[in-house]
mmCIF file of C-alpha atoms and ligand atoms in Angstrom:
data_model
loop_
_atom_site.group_PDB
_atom_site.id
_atom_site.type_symbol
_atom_site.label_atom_id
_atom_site.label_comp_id
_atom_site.label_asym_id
_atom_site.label_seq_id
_atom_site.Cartn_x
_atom_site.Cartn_y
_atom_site.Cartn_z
ATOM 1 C CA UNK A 1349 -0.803 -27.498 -5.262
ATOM 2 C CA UNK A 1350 -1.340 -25.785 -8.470
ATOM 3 C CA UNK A 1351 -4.360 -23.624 -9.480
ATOM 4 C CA UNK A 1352 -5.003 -22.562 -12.914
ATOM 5 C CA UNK A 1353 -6.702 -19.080 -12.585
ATOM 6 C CA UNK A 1354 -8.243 -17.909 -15.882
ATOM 7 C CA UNK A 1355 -7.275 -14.293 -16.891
ATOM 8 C CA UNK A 1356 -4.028 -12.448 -16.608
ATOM 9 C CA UNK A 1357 -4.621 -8.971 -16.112
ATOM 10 C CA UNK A 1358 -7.246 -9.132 -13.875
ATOM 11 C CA UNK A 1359 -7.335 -7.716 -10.539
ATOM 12 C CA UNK A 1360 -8.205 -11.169 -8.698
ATOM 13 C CA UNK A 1361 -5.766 -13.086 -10.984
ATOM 14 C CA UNK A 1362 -2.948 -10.899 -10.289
ATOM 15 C CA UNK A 1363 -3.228 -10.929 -6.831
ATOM 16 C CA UNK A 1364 -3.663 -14.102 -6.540
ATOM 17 C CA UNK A 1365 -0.228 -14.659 -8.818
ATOM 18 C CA UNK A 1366 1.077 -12.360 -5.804
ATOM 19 C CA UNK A 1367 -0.096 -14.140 -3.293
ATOM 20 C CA UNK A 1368 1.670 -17.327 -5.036
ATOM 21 C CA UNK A 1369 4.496 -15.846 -4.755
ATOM 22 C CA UNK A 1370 4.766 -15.619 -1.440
ATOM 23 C CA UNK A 1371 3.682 -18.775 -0.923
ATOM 24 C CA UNK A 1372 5.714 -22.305 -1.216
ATOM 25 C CA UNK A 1373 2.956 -24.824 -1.567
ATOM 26 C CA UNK A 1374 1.111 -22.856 -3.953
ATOM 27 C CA UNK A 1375 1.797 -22.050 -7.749
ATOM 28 C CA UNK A 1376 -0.114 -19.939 -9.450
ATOM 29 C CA UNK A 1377 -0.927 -20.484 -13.139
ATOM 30 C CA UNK A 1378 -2.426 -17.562 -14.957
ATOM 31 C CA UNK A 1379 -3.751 -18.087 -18.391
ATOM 32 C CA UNK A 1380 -5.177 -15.675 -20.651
ATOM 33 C CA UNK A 1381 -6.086 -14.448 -24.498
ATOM 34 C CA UNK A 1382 -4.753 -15.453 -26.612
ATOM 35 C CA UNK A 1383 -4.047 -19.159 -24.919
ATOM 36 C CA UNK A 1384 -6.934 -19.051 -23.371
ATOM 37 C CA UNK A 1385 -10.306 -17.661 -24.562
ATOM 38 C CA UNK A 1386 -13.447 -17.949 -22.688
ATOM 39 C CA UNK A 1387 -15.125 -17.378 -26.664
ATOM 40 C CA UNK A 1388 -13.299 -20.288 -27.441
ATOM 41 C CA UNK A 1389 -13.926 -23.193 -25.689
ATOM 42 C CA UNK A 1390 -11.271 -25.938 -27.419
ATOM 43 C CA UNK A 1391 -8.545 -23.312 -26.003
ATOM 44 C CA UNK A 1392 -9.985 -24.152 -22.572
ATOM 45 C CA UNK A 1393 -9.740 -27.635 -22.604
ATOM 46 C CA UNK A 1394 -5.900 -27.021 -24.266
ATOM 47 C CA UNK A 1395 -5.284 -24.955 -21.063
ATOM 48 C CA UNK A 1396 -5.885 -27.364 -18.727
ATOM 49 C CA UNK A 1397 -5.062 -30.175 -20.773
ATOM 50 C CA UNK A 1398 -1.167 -28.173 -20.527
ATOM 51 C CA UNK A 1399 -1.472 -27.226 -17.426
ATOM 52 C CA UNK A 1400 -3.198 -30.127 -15.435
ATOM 53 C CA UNK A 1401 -4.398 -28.086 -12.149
ATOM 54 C CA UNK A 1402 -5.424 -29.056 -9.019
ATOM 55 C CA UNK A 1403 -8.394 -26.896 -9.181
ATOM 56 C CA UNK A 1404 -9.621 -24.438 -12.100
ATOM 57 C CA UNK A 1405 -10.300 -20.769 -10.782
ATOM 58 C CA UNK A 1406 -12.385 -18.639 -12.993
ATOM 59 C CA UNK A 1407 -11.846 -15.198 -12.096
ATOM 60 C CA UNK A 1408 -11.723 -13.730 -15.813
ATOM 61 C CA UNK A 1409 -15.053 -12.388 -17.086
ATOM 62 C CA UNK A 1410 -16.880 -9.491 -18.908
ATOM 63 C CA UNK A 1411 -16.617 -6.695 -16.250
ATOM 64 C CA UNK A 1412 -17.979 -3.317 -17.890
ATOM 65 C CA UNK A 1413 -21.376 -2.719 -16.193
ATOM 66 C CA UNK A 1414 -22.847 -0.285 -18.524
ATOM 67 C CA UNK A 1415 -21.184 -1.397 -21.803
ATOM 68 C CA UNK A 1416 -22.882 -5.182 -21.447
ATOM 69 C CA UNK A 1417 -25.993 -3.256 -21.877
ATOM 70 C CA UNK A 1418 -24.706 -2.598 -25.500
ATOM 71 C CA UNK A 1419 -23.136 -5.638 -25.712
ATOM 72 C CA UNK A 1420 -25.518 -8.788 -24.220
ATOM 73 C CA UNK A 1421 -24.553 -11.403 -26.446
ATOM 74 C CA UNK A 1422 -20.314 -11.441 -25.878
ATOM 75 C CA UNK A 1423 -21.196 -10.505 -22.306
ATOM 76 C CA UNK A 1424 -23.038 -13.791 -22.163
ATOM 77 C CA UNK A 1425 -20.491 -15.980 -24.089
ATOM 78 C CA UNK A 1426 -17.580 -14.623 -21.711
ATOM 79 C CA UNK A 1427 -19.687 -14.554 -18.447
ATOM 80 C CA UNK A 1428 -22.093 -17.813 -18.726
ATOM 81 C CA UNK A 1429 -21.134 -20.210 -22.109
ATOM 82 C CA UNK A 1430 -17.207 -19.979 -21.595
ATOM 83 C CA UNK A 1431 -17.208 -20.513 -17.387
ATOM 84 C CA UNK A 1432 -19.583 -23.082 -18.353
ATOM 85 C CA UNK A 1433 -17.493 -24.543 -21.253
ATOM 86 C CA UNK A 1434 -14.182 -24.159 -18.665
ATOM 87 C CA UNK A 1435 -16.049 -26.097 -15.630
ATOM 88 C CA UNK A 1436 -16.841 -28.890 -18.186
ATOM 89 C CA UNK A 1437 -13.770 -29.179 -19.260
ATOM 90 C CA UNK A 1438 -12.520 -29.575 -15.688
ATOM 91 C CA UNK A 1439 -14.894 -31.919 -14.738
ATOM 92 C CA UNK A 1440 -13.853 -34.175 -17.644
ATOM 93 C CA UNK A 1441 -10.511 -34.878 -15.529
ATOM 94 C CA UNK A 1442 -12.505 -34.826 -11.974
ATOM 95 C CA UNK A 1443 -10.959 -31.258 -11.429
ATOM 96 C CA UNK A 1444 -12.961 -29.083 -9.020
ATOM 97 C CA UNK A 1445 -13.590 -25.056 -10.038
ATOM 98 C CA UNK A 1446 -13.670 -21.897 -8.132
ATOM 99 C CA UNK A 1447 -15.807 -19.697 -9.552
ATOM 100 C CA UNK A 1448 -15.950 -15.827 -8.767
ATOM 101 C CA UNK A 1449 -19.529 -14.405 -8.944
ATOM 102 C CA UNK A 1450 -21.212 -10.885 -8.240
ATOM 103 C CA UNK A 1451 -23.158 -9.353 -5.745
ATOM 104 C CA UNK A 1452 -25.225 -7.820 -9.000
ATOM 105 C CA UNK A 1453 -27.286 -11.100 -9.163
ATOM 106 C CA UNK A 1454 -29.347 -9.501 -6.601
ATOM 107 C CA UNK A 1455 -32.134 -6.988 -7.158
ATOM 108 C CA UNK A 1456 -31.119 -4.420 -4.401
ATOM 109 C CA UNK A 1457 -34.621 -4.755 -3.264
ATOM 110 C CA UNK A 1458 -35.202 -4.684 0.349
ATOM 111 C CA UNK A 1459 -32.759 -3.700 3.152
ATOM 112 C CA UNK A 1460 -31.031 -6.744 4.579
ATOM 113 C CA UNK A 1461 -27.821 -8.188 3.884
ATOM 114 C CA UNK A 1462 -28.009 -10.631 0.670
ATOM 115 C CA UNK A 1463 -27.740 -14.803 2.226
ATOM 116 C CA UNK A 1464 -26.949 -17.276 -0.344
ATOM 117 C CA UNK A 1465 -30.699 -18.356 0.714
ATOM 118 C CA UNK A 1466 -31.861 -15.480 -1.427
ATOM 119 C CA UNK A 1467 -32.910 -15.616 -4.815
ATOM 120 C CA UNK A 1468 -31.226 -13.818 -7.465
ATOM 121 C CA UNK A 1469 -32.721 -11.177 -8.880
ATOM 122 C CA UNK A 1470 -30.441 -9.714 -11.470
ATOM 123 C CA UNK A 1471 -31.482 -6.260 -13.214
ATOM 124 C CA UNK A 1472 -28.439 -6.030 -15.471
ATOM 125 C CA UNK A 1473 -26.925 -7.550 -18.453
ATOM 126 C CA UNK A 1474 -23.724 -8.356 -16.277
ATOM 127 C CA UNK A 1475 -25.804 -9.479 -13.612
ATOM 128 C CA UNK A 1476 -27.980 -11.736 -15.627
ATOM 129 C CA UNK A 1477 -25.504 -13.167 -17.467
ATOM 130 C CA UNK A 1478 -23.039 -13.923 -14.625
ATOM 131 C CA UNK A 1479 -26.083 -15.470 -12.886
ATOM 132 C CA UNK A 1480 -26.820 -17.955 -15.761
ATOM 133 C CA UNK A 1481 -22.734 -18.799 -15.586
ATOM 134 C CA UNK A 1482 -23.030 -19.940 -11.925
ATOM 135 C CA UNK A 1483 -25.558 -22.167 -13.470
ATOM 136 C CA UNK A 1484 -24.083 -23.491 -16.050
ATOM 137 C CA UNK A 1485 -20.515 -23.255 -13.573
ATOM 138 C CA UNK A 1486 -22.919 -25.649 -10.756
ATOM 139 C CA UNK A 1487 -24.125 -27.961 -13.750
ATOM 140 C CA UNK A 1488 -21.268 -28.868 -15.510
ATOM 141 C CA UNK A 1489 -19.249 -29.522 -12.439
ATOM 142 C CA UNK A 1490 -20.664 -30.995 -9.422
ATOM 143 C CA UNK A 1491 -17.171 -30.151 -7.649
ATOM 144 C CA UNK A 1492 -17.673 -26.527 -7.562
ATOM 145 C CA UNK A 1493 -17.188 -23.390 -5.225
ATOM 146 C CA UNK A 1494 -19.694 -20.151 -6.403
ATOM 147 C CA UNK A 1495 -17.988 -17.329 -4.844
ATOM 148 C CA UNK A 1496 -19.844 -14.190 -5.147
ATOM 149 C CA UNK A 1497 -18.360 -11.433 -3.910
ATOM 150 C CA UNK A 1498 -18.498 -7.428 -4.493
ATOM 151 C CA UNK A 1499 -16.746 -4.716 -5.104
ATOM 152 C CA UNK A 1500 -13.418 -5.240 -5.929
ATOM 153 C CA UNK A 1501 -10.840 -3.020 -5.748
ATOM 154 C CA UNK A 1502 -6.992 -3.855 -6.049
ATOM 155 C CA UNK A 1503 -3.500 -1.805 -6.707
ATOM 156 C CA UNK A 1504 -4.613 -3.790 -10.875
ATOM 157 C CA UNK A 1505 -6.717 -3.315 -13.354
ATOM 158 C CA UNK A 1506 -9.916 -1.024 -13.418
ATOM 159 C CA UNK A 1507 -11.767 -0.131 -10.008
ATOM 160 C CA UNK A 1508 -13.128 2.441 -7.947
ATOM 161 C CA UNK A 1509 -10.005 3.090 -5.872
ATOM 162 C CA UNK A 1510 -8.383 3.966 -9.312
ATOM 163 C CA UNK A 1511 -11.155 6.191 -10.743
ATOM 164 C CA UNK A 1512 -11.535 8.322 -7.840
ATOM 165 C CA UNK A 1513 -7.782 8.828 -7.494
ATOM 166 C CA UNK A 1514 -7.843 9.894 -10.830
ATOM 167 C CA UNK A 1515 -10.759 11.868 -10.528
ATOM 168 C CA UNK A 1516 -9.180 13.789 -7.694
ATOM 169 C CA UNK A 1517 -6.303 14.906 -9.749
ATOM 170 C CA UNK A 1518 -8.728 16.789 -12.235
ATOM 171 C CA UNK A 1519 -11.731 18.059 -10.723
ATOM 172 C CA UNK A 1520 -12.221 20.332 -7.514
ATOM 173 C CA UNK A 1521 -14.880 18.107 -6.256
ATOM 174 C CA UNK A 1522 -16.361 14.538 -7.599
ATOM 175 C CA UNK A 1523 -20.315 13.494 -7.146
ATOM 176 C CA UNK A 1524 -20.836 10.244 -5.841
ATOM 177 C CA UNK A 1525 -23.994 8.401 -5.083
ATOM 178 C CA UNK A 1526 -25.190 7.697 -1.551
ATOM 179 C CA UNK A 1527 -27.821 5.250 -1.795
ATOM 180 C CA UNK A 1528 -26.164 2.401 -3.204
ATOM 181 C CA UNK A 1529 -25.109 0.013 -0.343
ATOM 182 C CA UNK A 1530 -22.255 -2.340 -0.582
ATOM 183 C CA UNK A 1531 -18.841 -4.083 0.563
ATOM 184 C CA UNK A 1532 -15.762 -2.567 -0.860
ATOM 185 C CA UNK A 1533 -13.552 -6.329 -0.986
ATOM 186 C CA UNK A 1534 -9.679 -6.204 -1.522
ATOM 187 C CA UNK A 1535 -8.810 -8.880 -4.430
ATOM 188 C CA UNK A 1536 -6.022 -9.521 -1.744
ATOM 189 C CA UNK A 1537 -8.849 -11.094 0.575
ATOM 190 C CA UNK A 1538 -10.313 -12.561 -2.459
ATOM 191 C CA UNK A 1539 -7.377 -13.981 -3.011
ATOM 192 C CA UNK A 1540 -6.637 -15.551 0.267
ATOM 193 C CA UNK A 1541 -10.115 -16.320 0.387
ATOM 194 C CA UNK A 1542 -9.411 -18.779 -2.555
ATOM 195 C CA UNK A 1543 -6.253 -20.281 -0.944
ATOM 196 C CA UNK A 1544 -7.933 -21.397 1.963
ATOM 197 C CA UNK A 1545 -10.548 -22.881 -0.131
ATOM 198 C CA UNK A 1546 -7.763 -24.831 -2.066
ATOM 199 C CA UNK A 1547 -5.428 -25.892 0.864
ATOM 200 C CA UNK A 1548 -8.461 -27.391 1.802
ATOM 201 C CA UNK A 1549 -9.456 -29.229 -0.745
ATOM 202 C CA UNK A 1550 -6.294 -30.277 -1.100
ATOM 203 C CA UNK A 1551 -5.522 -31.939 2.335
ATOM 204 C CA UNK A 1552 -9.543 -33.179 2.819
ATOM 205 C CA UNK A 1553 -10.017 -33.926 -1.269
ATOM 206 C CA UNK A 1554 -13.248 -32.581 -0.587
ATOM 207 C CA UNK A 1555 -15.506 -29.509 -0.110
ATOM 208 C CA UNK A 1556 -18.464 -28.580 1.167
ATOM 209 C CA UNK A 1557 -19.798 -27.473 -2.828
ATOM 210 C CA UNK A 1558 -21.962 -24.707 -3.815
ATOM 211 C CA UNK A 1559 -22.371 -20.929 -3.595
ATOM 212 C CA UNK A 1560 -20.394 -18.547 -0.950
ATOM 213 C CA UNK A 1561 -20.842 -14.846 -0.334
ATOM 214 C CA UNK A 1562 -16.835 -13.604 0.887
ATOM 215 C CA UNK A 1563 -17.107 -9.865 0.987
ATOM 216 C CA UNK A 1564 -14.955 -6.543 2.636
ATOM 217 C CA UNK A 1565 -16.571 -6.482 6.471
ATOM 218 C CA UNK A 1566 -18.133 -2.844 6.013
ATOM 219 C CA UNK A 1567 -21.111 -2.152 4.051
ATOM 220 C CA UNK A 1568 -21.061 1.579 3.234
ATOM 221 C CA UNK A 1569 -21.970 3.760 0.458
ATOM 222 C CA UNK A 1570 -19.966 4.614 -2.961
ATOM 223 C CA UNK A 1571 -19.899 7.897 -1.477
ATOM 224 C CA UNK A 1572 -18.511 6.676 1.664
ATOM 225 C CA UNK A 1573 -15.816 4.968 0.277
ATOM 226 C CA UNK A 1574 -14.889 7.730 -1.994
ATOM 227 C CA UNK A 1575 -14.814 9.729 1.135
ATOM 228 C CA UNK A 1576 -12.195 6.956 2.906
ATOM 229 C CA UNK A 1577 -10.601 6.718 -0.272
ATOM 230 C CA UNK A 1578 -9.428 10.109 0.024
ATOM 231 C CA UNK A 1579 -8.608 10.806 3.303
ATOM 232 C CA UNK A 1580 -6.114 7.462 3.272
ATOM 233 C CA UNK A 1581 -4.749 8.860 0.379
ATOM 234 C CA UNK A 1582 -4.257 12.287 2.153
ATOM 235 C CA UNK A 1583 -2.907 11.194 5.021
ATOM 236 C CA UNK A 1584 0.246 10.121 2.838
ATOM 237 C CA UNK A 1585 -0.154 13.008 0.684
ATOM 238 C CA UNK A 1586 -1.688 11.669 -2.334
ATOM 239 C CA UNK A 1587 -4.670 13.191 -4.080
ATOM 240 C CA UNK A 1588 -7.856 14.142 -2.562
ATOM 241 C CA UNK A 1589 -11.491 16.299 -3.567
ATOM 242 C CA UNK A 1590 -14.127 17.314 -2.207
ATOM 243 C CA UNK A 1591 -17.053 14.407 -2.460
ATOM 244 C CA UNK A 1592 -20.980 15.594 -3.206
ATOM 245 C CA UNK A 1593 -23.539 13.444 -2.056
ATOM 246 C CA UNK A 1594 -25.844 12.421 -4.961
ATOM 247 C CA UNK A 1595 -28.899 10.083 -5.205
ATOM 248 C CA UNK A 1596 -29.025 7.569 -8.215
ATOM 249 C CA UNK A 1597 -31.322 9.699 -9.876
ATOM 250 C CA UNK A 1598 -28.921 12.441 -10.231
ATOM 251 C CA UNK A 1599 -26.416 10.304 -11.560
ATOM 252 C CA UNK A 1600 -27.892 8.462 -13.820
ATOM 253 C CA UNK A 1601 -25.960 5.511 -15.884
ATOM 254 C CA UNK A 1602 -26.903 2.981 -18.601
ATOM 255 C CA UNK A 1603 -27.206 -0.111 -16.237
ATOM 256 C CA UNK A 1604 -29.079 0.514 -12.701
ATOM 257 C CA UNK A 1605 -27.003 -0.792 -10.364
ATOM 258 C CA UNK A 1606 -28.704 -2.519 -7.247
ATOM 259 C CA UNK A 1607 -29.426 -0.099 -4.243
ATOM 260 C CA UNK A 1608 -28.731 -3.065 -1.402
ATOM 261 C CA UNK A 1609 -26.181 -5.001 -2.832
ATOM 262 C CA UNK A 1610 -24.541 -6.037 1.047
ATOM 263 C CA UNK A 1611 -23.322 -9.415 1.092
ATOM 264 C CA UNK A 1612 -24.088 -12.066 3.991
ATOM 265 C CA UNK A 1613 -20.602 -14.158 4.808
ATOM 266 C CA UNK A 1614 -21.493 -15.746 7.556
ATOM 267 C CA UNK A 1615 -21.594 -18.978 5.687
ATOM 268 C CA UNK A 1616 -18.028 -19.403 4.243
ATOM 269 C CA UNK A 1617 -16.929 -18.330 7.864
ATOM 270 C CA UNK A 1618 -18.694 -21.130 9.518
ATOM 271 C CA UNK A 1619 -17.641 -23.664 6.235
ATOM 272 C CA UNK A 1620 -14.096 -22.785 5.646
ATOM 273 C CA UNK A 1621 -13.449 -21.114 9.534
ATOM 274 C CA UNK A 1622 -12.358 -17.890 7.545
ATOM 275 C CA UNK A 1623 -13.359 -14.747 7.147
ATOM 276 C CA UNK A 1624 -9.953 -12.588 7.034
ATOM 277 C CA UNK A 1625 -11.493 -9.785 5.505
ATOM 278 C CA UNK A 1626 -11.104 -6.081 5.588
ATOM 279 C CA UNK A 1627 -12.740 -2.617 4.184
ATOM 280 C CA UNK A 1628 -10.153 -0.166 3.204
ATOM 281 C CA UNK A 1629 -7.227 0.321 5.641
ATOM 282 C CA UNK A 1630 -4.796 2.453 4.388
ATOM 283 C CA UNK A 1631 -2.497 -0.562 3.424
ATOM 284 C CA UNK A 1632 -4.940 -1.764 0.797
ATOM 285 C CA UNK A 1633 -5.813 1.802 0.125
ATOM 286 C CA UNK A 1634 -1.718 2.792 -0.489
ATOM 287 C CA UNK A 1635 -1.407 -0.508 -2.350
ATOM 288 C CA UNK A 1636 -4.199 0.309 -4.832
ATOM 289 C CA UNK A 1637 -3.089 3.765 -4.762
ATOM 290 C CA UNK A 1638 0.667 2.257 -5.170
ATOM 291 C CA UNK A 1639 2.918 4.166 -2.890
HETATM 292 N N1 NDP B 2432 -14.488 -6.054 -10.266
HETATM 293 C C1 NDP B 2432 -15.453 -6.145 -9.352
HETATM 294 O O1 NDP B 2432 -15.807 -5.170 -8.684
HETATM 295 C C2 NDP B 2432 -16.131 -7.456 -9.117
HETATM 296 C C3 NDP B 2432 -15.805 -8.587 -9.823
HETATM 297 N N2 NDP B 2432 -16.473 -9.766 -9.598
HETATM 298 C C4 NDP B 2432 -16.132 -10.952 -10.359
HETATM 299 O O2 NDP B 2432 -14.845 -11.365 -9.904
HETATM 300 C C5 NDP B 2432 -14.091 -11.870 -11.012
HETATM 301 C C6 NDP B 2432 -12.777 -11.145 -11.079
HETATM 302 O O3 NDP B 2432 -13.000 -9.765 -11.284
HETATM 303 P P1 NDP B 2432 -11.798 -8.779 -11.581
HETATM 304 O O4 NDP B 2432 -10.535 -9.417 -11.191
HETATM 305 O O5 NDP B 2432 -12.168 -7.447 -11.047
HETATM 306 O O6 NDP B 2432 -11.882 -8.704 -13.180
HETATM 307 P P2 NDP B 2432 -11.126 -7.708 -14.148
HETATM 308 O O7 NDP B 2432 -12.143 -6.891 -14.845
HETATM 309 O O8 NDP B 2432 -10.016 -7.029 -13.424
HETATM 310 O O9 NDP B 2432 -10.458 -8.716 -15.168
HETATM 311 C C7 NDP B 2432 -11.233 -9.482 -16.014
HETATM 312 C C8 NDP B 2432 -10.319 -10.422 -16.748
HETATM 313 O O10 NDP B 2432 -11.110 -11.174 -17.651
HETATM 314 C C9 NDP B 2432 -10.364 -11.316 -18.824
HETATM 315 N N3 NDP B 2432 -11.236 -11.594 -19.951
HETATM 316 C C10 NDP B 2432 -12.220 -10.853 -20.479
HETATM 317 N N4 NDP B 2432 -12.722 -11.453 -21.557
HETATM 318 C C11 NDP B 2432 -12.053 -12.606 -21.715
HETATM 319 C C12 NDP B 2432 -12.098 -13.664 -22.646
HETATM 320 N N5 NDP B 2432 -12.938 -13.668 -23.684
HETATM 321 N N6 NDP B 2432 -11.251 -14.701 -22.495
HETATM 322 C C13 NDP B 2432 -10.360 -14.722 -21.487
HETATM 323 N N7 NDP B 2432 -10.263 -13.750 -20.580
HETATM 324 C C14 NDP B 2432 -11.097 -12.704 -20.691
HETATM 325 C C15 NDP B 2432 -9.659 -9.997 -18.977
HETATM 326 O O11 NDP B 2432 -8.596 -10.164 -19.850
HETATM 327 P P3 NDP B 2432 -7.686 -8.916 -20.369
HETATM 328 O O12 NDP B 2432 -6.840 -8.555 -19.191
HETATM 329 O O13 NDP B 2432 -6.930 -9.519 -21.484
HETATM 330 O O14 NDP B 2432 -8.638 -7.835 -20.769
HETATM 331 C C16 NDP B 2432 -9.234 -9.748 -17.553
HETATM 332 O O15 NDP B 2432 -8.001 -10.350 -17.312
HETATM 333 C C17 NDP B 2432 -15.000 -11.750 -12.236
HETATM 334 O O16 NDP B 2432 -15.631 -12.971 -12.420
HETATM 335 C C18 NDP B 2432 -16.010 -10.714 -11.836
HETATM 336 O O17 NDP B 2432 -17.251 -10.907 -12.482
HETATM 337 C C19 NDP B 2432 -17.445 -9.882 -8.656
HETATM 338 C C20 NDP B 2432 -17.809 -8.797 -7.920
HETATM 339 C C21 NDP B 2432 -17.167 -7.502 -8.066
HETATM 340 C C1 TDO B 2433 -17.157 7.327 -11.599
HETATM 341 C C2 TDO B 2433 -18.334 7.583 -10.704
HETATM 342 C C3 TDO B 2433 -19.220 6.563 -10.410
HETATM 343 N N1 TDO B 2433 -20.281 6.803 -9.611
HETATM 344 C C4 TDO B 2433 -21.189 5.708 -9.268
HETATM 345 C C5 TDO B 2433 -21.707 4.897 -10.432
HETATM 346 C C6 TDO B 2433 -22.034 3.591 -9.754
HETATM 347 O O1 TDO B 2433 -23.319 3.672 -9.194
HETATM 348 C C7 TDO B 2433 -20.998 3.491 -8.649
HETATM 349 C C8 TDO B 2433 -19.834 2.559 -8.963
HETATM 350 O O2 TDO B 2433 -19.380 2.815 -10.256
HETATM 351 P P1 TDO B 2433 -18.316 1.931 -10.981
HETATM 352 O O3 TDO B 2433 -18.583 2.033 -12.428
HETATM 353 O O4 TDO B 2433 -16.970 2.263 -10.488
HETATM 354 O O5 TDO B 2433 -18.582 0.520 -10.433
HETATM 355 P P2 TDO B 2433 -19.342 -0.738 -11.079
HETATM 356 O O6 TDO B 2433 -18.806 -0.997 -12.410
HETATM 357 O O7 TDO B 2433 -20.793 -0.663 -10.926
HETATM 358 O O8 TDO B 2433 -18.767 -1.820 -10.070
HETATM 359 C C9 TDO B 2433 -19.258 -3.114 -10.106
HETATM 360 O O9 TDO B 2433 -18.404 -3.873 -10.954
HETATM 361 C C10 TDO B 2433 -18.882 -5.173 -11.168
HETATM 362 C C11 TDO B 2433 -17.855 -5.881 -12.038
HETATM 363 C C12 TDO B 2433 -19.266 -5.891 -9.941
HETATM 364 O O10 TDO B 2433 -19.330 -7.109 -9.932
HETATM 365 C C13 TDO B 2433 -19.811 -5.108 -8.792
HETATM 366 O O11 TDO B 2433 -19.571 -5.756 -7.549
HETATM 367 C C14 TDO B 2433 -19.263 -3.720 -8.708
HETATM 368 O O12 TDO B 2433 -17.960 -3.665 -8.193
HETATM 369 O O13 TDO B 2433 -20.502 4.806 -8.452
HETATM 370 C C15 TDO B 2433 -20.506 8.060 -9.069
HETATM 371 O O14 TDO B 2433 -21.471 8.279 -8.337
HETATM 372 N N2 TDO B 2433 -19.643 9.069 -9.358
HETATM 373 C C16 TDO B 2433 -18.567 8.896 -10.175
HETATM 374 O O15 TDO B 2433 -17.818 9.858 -10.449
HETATM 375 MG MG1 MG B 2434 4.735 -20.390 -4.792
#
């Protein structure tokens, strides 16, 4: 089966490309700028027009937290018109879509884990507008898969494995907030996540459609992680600092991120019989690290 993923350099694109790889009854398809622009929607239909998929995944989207606050309008076109554009254009040809989602829909009111029950909440730019893409995602395309998950960190792109590391290497000790809850998720699990999904479309020709929490099986604290960020990367003798405990307040940034933002995935385990997920074992955290 073939999956067109949008993006090229992103972390859950890439490892899905890896995961490809490795994989005979898959091919992965990565498209990105300039071939494919979520700002411009005739290059989305031309993508899968070229490409005719199996089933569309739309991992690319607008991804800096605090910068949508200064940018709302692109982070909407790229985040809620173009995944809404790209499921249309899948539809058209009776193509289903994958769509990756965050766990920043949700307030971060309250303490339980976030069910797909819940109602969103979003208190950011990014969160807002990749809430109004599921949406338009779910309208445009009655053969979709809302995957909301949290997180993400990957040997790729930008993420909190990466910034710590580097972090690490400069400073004698790093202060990271401890009262923001959440599942640090491989984009290796994401990834596999999304296979399953597609091998089983692909033998049953249909799904069970609509919105899926898939997230790392820890909930923990940035600070946490940072703290089993560096003692994996000590233990094979990469870079490590001392971590200081900090409440939101004391590090304050331009968008609030949510204080429970813990994902539910009981769902997609009991839909798709899968839930192969992990937190950060030192072969996802030496992968991101990349020894
Ligand atoms: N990162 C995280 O922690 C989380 C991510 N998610 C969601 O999961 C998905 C995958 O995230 P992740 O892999 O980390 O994303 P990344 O930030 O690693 O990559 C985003 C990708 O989007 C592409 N992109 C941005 N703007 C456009 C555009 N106008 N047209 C085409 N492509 C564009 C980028 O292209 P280029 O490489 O050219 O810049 C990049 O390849 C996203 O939908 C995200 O919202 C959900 C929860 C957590
Ligand atoms: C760099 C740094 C961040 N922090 C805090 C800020 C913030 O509250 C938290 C995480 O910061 P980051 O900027 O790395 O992460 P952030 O961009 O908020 O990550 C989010 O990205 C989007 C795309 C998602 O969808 C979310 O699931 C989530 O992964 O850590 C510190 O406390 N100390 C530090 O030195
Ligand atoms: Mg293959």
């Amino acid at each position: 089966m073939k999956l067109l993923v949008t993006g090229r350099n992103g972390q859950v694109a890439r490892c899905l490309d890896d995961c490809g790889r490795d994989a005979a009854d898959v091919e992965i398809v990565l498209c990105g700028r300039p071939e494919l622009d979520l700002l411009d929607h005739a290059s989305l239909e031309r993508a899968i027009e070229n490409v005719r998929p199996d089933i569309v995944v739309s991992a690319a989207a607008y991804t800096a937290v605090d910068q949508a606050e200064d940018e709302p309008e692109l982070a909407h076109a790229v985040n809620a018109e173009g995944p809404g554009a790209l499921a249309h254009a899948a539809a058209a040809r009776g193509i289903p879509i994958i769509h990756l989602s965050t766990d920043y829909v949700f307030s971060g009111e309250g303490d339980e884990p976030h069910s797909e029950e819940e109602t969103p909440d979003p208190r950011t730019v990014y969160g807002r507008t990749k809430l109004v893409g599921e949406r338009l995602v779910a309208e445009a395309n009655p053969q979709h898969i809302i995957l909301r998950t949290a997180w993400v960190y990957s040997p790729y792109g930008k993420n909190f494995v990466k910034t710590m590391l580097k972090l690490a290497e400069e400073q004698d000790e790093v202060r990271v907030v401890d009262d923001q809850y959440g599942n640090p998720t491989s984009a290796y699990d994401i990834a596999n996540a999304i296979l399953t999904i597609a091998r089983k479309f692909d033998t049953e020709r249909t799904l069970l459609w609509g919105t899926y929490h898939f997230a790392g099986n820890e909930s923990m604290s940035w600070a946490d992680f940072a703290e089993r960020i560096f003692s994996d990367s000590a233990k094979s003798g990469g870079a490590r600092t001392r971590v200081i405990r900090v409440s939101s307040d004391e590090f304050p940034t331009k968008s609030v991120r949510p204080r429970n933002s813990t994902l539910e995935t009981e769902k997609i385990r009991v839909a798709f019989d899968y839930l192969n997920r992990r937190v950060v074992d030192d072969e996802y955290i030496n992968c991101a690290i990349g020894r």
